[in-house]
Amino acid sequence: MKNLRAILMPVAILLGILIPQAHVLSPMMPFLIGTMMFLTFVTKIPPQTHGYTFKIEIRALVVSLLLVAALAGIVKLFDLPREVLLGGAIIALCPPANAAPAMAKMLGGSASLALKIFLSGNLIACFSIPIVFGYLTGADASLSDISMNIFNTIQPIISIPLAFALGLRAFYPELADRAAKFQKYTMFVWTFSVFVILAKASYDIREMGFWDLWDSGKLPMMAGISLLLCILLYALGWYVERNRRPIESAQSMGQKNTTLVIWISTLYAGPVVALAPTCYVVWQNLVLSYLSARIKTKDSKAE
């Protein structure tokens, strides 16, 4: 499965860039996100035997808020386009990805802990994204109005799959166990989502004019801020829990549910802002490919 992922993801990225016509599939994104959420939520979670889940996720939230504040100061100090702030903020606030538990296990961490972090992180995002991102984007509306709009957009994508999964687990555990067996196939849903995301980005860039975006500096700035945040988030995640749970913490901060925030940023901030989390998809998968290859090299040496 690990080798298959290493092949499929670069192919999905390349095809997405080369086939912008596939942007017509973008209305499927809420259903793809919901499917991945359900398959992750329905997984049986072991009893809590440690106290790190809430601690790690609160740390991740605090780091995210500090990054947003620092980014706001940098944008104001250097008079950068507001899209840089919005693009960086939505990345920083983005909850952990559905694939984070599987990746944590692959790297030698605890999949159950990463799954609990994923659950709590996505629930926190239901409130942190509407409030913070709503404040940053709500120039033409009151904070309560824009925050409620964003909340009403996010929470069904998370709450409906969660309620369905918990109900299935409570009343039909055998059926839930059968559904949980399909969790490993979220990789294919995620790969298809990446293809659609990059096809939409490719289409938007062509529509807006690649050279216009490049000459204005917005495209390189979106790519640059997403790369910087990708490195920072993985490094900070590892550093703050370096003595206890570095793998799970790094995955919780660095591996982002980009499908969710690209959709949100497109709806509420426009396609230019959505370029930042779209670029993050590329950087994130390069990091994950590097980590996977590093683990594979260590395993080969051990043999």
GROMACS .gro file of C-alpha atoms in nm:
model
  303
    1MET     CA    1   0.000   0.000   0.000
    2LYS     CA    2   0.288   0.234   0.084
    3ASN     CA    3   0.453   0.175  -0.254
    4LEU     CA    4   0.118   0.222  -0.431
    5ARG     CA    5   0.068   0.557  -0.259
    6ALA     CA    6   0.414   0.669  -0.365
    7ILE     CA    7   0.314   0.601  -0.727
    8LEU     CA    8  -0.047   0.722  -0.727
    9MET     CA    9   0.002   1.061  -0.561
   10PRO     CA   10   0.261   1.201  -0.808
   11VAL     CA   11   0.042   1.072  -1.094
   12ALA     CA   12  -0.264   1.245  -0.946
   13ILE     CA   13  -0.072   1.571  -0.906
   14LEU     CA   14   0.062   1.559  -1.262
   15LEU     CA   15  -0.274   1.467  -1.418
   16GLY     CA   16  -0.452   1.737  -1.219
   17ILE     CA   17  -0.216   2.002  -1.354
   18LEU     CA   18  -0.237   1.871  -1.712
   19ILE     CA   19  -0.615   1.812  -1.725
   20PRO     CA   20  -0.784   2.135  -1.609
   21GLN     CA   21  -1.108   2.017  -1.774
   22ALA     CA   22  -1.155   1.786  -1.473
   23HIS     CA   23  -1.252   2.095  -1.270
   24VAL     CA   24  -1.613   2.007  -1.362
   25LEU     CA   25  -1.583   1.736  -1.094
   26SER     CA   26  -1.525   1.994  -0.816
   27PRO     CA   27  -1.892   1.985  -0.697
   28MET     CA   28  -1.809   1.631  -0.578
   29MET     CA   29  -1.567   1.768  -0.315
   30PRO     CA   30  -1.815   1.785  -0.021
   31PHE     CA   31  -1.914   1.422  -0.084
   32LEU     CA   32  -1.551   1.309  -0.115
   33ILE     CA   33  -1.462   1.488   0.209
   34GLY     CA   34  -1.767   1.340   0.383
   35THR     CA   35  -1.677   0.989   0.263
   36MET     CA   36  -1.323   1.018   0.397
   37MET     CA   37  -1.454   1.159   0.726
   38PHE     CA   38  -1.700   0.872   0.769
   39LEU     CA   39  -1.446   0.599   0.691
   40THR     CA   40  -1.208   0.752   0.946
   41PHE     CA   41  -1.471   0.818   1.216
   42VAL     CA   42  -1.618   0.467   1.194
   43THR     CA   43  -1.284   0.309   1.291
   44LYS     CA   44  -1.300   0.154   1.637
   45ILE     CA   45  -1.108   0.375   1.880
   46PRO     CA   46  -0.937   0.210   2.180
   47PRO     CA   47  -1.012   0.350   2.529
   48GLN     CA   48  -0.813   0.657   2.627
   49THR     CA   49  -0.506   0.530   2.814
   50HIS     CA   50  -0.298   0.846   2.795
   51GLY     CA   51  -0.359   1.216   2.840
   52TYR     CA   52  -0.190   1.350   2.530
   53THR     CA   53  -0.473   1.384   2.279
   54PHE     CA   54  -0.625   1.707   2.408
   55LYS     CA   55  -0.284   1.844   2.509
   56ILE     CA   56  -0.135   1.792   2.162
   57GLU     CA   57  -0.433   1.940   1.981
   58ILE     CA   58  -0.451   2.246   2.208
   59ARG     CA   59  -0.080   2.302   2.146
   60ALA     CA   60  -0.145   2.274   1.773
   61LEU     CA   61  -0.424   2.532   1.799
   62VAL     CA   62  -0.204   2.773   1.998
   63VAL     CA   63   0.079   2.734   1.745
   64SER     CA   64  -0.169   2.797   1.462
   65LEU     CA   65  -0.300   3.116   1.623
   66LEU     CA   66   0.055   3.242   1.688
   67LEU     CA   67   0.145   3.175   1.323
   68VAL     CA   68  -0.164   3.366   1.205
   69ALA     CA   69  -0.074   3.659   1.431
   70ALA     CA   70   0.289   3.657   1.310
   71LEU     CA   71   0.174   3.637   0.949
   72ALA     CA   72  -0.063   3.931   1.000
   73GLY     CA   73   0.227   4.136   1.136
   74ILE     CA   74   0.455   4.042   0.844
   75VAL     CA   75   0.186   4.123   0.587
   76LYS     CA   76   0.127   4.463   0.746
   77LEU     CA   77   0.497   4.538   0.795
   78PHE     CA   78   0.595   4.462   0.436
   79ASP     CA   79   0.266   4.576   0.281
   80LEU     CA   80   0.200   4.236   0.122
   81PRO     CA   81  -0.129   4.146  -0.051
   82ARG     CA   82  -0.407   4.043   0.187
   83GLU     CA   83  -0.436   3.713   0.001
   84VAL     CA   84  -0.103   3.610   0.158
   85LEU     CA   85  -0.252   3.649   0.506
   86LEU     CA   86  -0.573   3.466   0.415
   87GLY     CA   87  -0.389   3.183   0.238
   88GLY     CA   88  -0.145   3.136   0.524
   89ALA     CA   89  -0.419   3.160   0.788
   90ILE     CA   90  -0.637   2.890   0.634
   91ILE     CA   91  -0.335   2.656   0.617
   92ALA     CA   92  -0.242   2.722   0.980
   93LEU     CA   93  -0.600   2.664   1.097
   94CYS     CA   94  -0.650   2.353   0.886
   95PRO     CA   95  -0.724   2.037   1.093
   96PRO     CA   96  -0.528   1.710   1.060
   97ALA     CA   97  -0.579   1.498   0.748
   98ASN     CA   98  -0.773   1.173   0.732
   99ALA     CA   99  -0.453   0.996   0.632
  100ALA     CA  100  -0.258   1.123   0.937
  101PRO     CA  101  -0.329   0.812   1.153
  102ALA     CA  102  -0.214   0.574   0.879
  103MET     CA  103   0.097   0.783   0.814
  104ALA     CA  104   0.176   0.803   1.186
  105LYS     CA  105   0.158   0.423   1.209
  106MET     CA  106   0.381   0.387   0.903
  107LEU     CA  107   0.642   0.613   1.066
  108GLY     CA  108   0.640   0.412   1.388
  109GLY     CA  109   0.393   0.615   1.593
  110SER     CA  110   0.056   0.535   1.748
  111ALA     CA  111  -0.227   0.519   1.495
  112SER     CA  112  -0.491   0.527   1.771
  113LEU     CA  113  -0.345   0.843   1.924
  114ALA     CA  114  -0.323   1.007   1.581
  115LEU     CA  115  -0.685   0.909   1.517
  116LYS     CA  116  -0.797   1.072   1.842
  117ILE     CA  117  -0.599   1.384   1.751
  118PHE     CA  118  -0.770   1.381   1.409
  119LEU     CA  119  -1.116   1.363   1.573
  120SER     CA  120  -1.052   1.642   1.823
  121GLY     CA  121  -0.868   1.856   1.566
  122ASN     CA  122  -1.156   1.848   1.318
  123LEU     CA  123  -1.410   1.927   1.590
  124ILE     CA  124  -1.200   2.224   1.705
  125ALA     CA  125  -1.175   2.340   1.342
  126CYS     CA  126  -1.556   2.367   1.331
  127PHE     CA  127  -1.517   2.670   1.557
  128SER     CA  128  -1.164   2.803   1.504
  129ILE     CA  129  -1.194   2.840   1.126
  130PRO     CA  130  -1.530   3.026   1.132
  131ILE     CA  131  -1.415   3.264   1.406
  132VAL     CA  132  -1.058   3.341   1.294
  133PHE     CA  133  -1.095   3.305   0.916
  134GLY     CA  134  -1.438   3.470   0.940
  135TYR     CA  135  -1.279   3.768   1.116
  136LEU     CA  136  -1.010   3.796   0.848
  137THR     CA  137  -1.252   3.771   0.554
  138GLY     CA  138  -1.553   3.954   0.697
  139ALA     CA  139  -1.478   4.303   0.570
  140ASP     CA  140  -1.823   4.339   0.407
  141ALA     CA  141  -2.027   4.159   0.674
  142SER     CA  142  -2.045   4.129   1.051
  143LEU     CA  143  -1.825   3.873   1.221
  144SER     CA  144  -2.127   3.682   1.348
  145ASP     CA  145  -2.278   3.657   1.000
  146ILE     CA  146  -1.966   3.541   0.817
  147SER     CA  147  -1.864   3.309   1.103
  148MET     CA  148  -2.207   3.148   1.106
  149ASN     CA  149  -2.197   3.105   0.728
  150ILE     CA  150  -1.858   2.931   0.745
  151PHE     CA  151  -1.969   2.721   1.044
  152ASN     CA  152  -2.283   2.611   0.860
  153THR     CA  153  -2.063   2.511   0.565
  154ILE     CA  154  -1.806   2.315   0.768
  155GLN     CA  155  -2.008   2.145   1.039
  156PRO     CA  156  -2.233   1.927   0.816
  157ILE     CA  157  -1.920   1.788   0.645
  158ILE     CA  158  -1.789   1.683   0.988
  159SER     CA  159  -2.096   1.635   1.208
  160ILE     CA  160  -2.307   1.425   0.966
  161PRO     CA  161  -2.034   1.163   0.897
  162LEU     CA  162  -1.946   1.165   1.269
  163ALA     CA  163  -2.308   1.115   1.380
  164PHE     CA  164  -2.360   0.842   1.119
  165ALA     CA  165  -2.038   0.664   1.219
  166LEU     CA  166  -2.108   0.685   1.594
  167GLY     CA  167  -2.468   0.569   1.541
  168LEU     CA  168  -2.351   0.274   1.334
  169ARG     CA  169  -2.085   0.191   1.593
  170ALA     CA  170  -2.340   0.209   1.879
  171PHE     CA  171  -2.635   0.024   1.726
  172TYR     CA  172  -2.482  -0.195   1.455
  173PRO     CA  173  -2.121  -0.266   1.567
  174GLU     CA  174  -2.077  -0.559   1.328
  175LEU     CA  175  -2.178  -0.341   1.034
  176ALA     CA  176  -1.947  -0.067   1.163
  177ASP     CA  177  -1.660  -0.317   1.174
  178ARG     CA  178  -1.728  -0.410   0.813
  179ALA     CA  179  -1.734  -0.043   0.711
  180ALA     CA  180  -1.410   0.019   0.903
  181LYS     CA  181  -1.233  -0.236   0.684
  182PHE     CA  182  -1.272   0.008   0.395
  183GLN     CA  183  -1.078   0.275   0.588
  184LYS     CA  184  -0.757   0.174   0.413
  185TYR     CA  185  -0.917   0.278   0.084
  186THR     CA  186  -0.942   0.643   0.193
  187MET     CA  187  -0.604   0.674   0.023
  188PHE     CA  188  -0.775   0.629  -0.314
  189VAL     CA  189  -1.049   0.882  -0.229
  190TRP     CA  190  -0.782   1.125  -0.112
  191THR     CA  191  -0.577   1.070  -0.428
  192PHE     CA  192  -0.881   1.136  -0.646
  193SER     CA  193  -0.955   1.448  -0.438
  194VAL     CA  194  -0.601   1.575  -0.499
  195PHE     CA  195  -0.651   1.519  -0.873
  196VAL     CA  196  -0.976   1.721  -0.870
  197ILE     CA  197  -0.826   1.996  -0.650
  198LEU     CA  198  -0.526   2.045  -0.877
  199ALA     CA  199  -0.743   2.030  -1.190
  200LYS     CA  200  -0.957   2.310  -1.042
  201ALA     CA  201  -0.645   2.509  -0.950
  202SER     CA  202  -0.500   2.456  -1.298
  203TYR     CA  203  -0.826   2.574  -1.452
  204ASP     CA  204  -0.845   2.882  -1.226
  205ILE     CA  205  -0.483   2.976  -1.296
  206ARG     CA  206  -0.541   2.954  -1.672
  207GLU     CA  207  -0.859   3.160  -1.640
  208MET     CA  208  -0.690   3.430  -1.431
  209GLY     CA  209  -0.379   3.421  -1.650
  210PHE     CA  210  -0.067   3.241  -1.533
  211TRP     CA  211   0.170   3.522  -1.627
  212ASP     CA  212  -0.058   3.787  -1.474
  213LEU     CA  213  -0.054   3.595  -1.145
  214TRP     CA  214   0.320   3.544  -1.171
  215ASP     CA  215   0.400   3.905  -1.260
  216SER     CA  216   0.177   4.033  -0.980
  217GLY     CA  217   0.378   3.817  -0.740
  218LYS     CA  218   0.068   3.647  -0.598
  219LEU     CA  219   0.138   3.301  -0.734
  220PRO     CA  220   0.501   3.281  -0.610
  221MET     CA  221   0.394   3.431  -0.277
  222MET     CA  222   0.117   3.171  -0.236
  223ALA     CA  223   0.362   2.893  -0.320
  224GLY     CA  224   0.628   3.043  -0.093
  225ILE     CA  225   0.407   3.095   0.213
  226SER     CA  226   0.265   2.742   0.182
  227LEU     CA  227   0.616   2.594   0.158
  228LEU     CA  228   0.735   2.794   0.460
  229LEU     CA  229   0.432   2.688   0.666
  230CYS     CA  230   0.471   2.325   0.563
  231ILE     CA  231   0.830   2.315   0.690
  232LEU     CA  232   0.745   2.513   1.005
  233LEU     CA  233   0.441   2.307   1.101
  234TYR     CA  234   0.615   1.971   1.063
  235ALA     CA  235   0.924   2.100   1.248
  236LEU     CA  236   0.727   2.265   1.530
  237GLY     CA  237   0.504   1.960   1.568
  238TRP     CA  238   0.809   1.741   1.610
  239TYR     CA  239   0.986   1.987   1.842
  240VAL     CA  240   0.707   2.052   2.096
  241GLU     CA  241   0.662   1.677   2.164
  242ARG     CA  242   1.017   1.568   2.082
  243ASN     CA  243   1.059   1.381   2.412
  244ARG     CA  244   0.731   1.187   2.408
  245ARG     CA  245   0.511   1.182   2.095
  246PRO     CA  246   0.704   1.357   1.815
  247ILE     CA  247   0.562   1.151   1.526
  248GLU     CA  248   0.196   1.198   1.620
  249SER     CA  249   0.248   1.566   1.700
  250ALA     CA  250   0.430   1.634   1.371
  251GLN     CA  251   0.156   1.461   1.173
  252SER     CA  252  -0.118   1.645   1.362
  253MET     CA  253   0.036   1.984   1.284
  254GLY     CA  254   0.188   1.918   0.943
  255GLN     CA  255  -0.039   1.674   0.758
  256LYS     CA  256  -0.341   1.888   0.677
  257ASN     CA  257  -0.696   1.819   0.561
  258THR     CA  258  -0.634   2.039   0.257
  259THR     CA  259  -0.942   1.919   0.070
  260LEU     CA  260  -1.160   2.083   0.336
  261VAL     CA  261  -0.984   2.420   0.351
  262ILE     CA  262  -0.935   2.453  -0.025
  263TRP     CA  263  -1.310   2.419  -0.060
  264ILE     CA  264  -1.371   2.670   0.223
  265SER     CA  265  -1.120   2.925   0.092
  266THR     CA  266  -1.262   2.900  -0.262
  267LEU     CA  267  -1.612   2.971  -0.129
  268TYR     CA  268  -1.526   3.258   0.105
  269ALA     CA  269  -1.198   3.411  -0.014
  270GLY     CA  270  -1.165   3.331  -0.385
  271PRO     CA  271  -0.942   3.122  -0.611
  272VAL     CA  272  -0.623   3.322  -0.547
  273VAL     CA  273  -0.635   3.246  -0.173
  274ALA     CA  274  -0.717   2.882  -0.251
  275LEU     CA  275  -0.383   2.860  -0.432
  276ALA     CA  276  -0.200   2.859  -0.096
  277PRO     CA  277  -0.355   2.537   0.042
  278THR     CA  278  -0.345   2.392  -0.311
  279CYS     CA  279   0.032   2.445  -0.322
  280TYR     CA  280   0.046   2.296   0.028
  281VAL     CA  281  -0.091   1.974  -0.122
  282VAL     CA  282   0.222   1.948  -0.336
  283TRP     CA  283   0.470   2.037  -0.057
  284GLN     CA  284   0.294   1.810   0.194
  285ASN     CA  285   0.308   1.513  -0.038
  286LEU     CA  286   0.674   1.575  -0.111
  287VAL     CA  287   0.742   1.569   0.265
  288LEU     CA  288   0.537   1.252   0.309
  289SER     CA  289   0.715   1.087   0.016
  290TYR     CA  290   1.051   1.179   0.172
  291LEU     CA  291   0.947   1.040   0.512
  292SER     CA  292   0.814   0.721   0.353
  293ALA     CA  293   1.137   0.673   0.156
  294ARG     CA  294   1.342   0.736   0.470
  295ILE     CA  295   1.149   0.469   0.662
  296LYS     CA  296   1.187   0.226   0.370
  297THR     CA  297   1.565   0.290   0.365
  298LYS     CA  298   1.590   0.224   0.740
  299ASP     CA  299   1.392  -0.099   0.703
  300SER     CA  300   1.623  -0.214   0.422
  301LYS     CA  301   1.933  -0.148   0.635
  302ALA     CA  302   1.778  -0.332   0.929
  303GLU     CA  303   1.727  -0.640   0.713
   0.00000   0.00000   0.00000
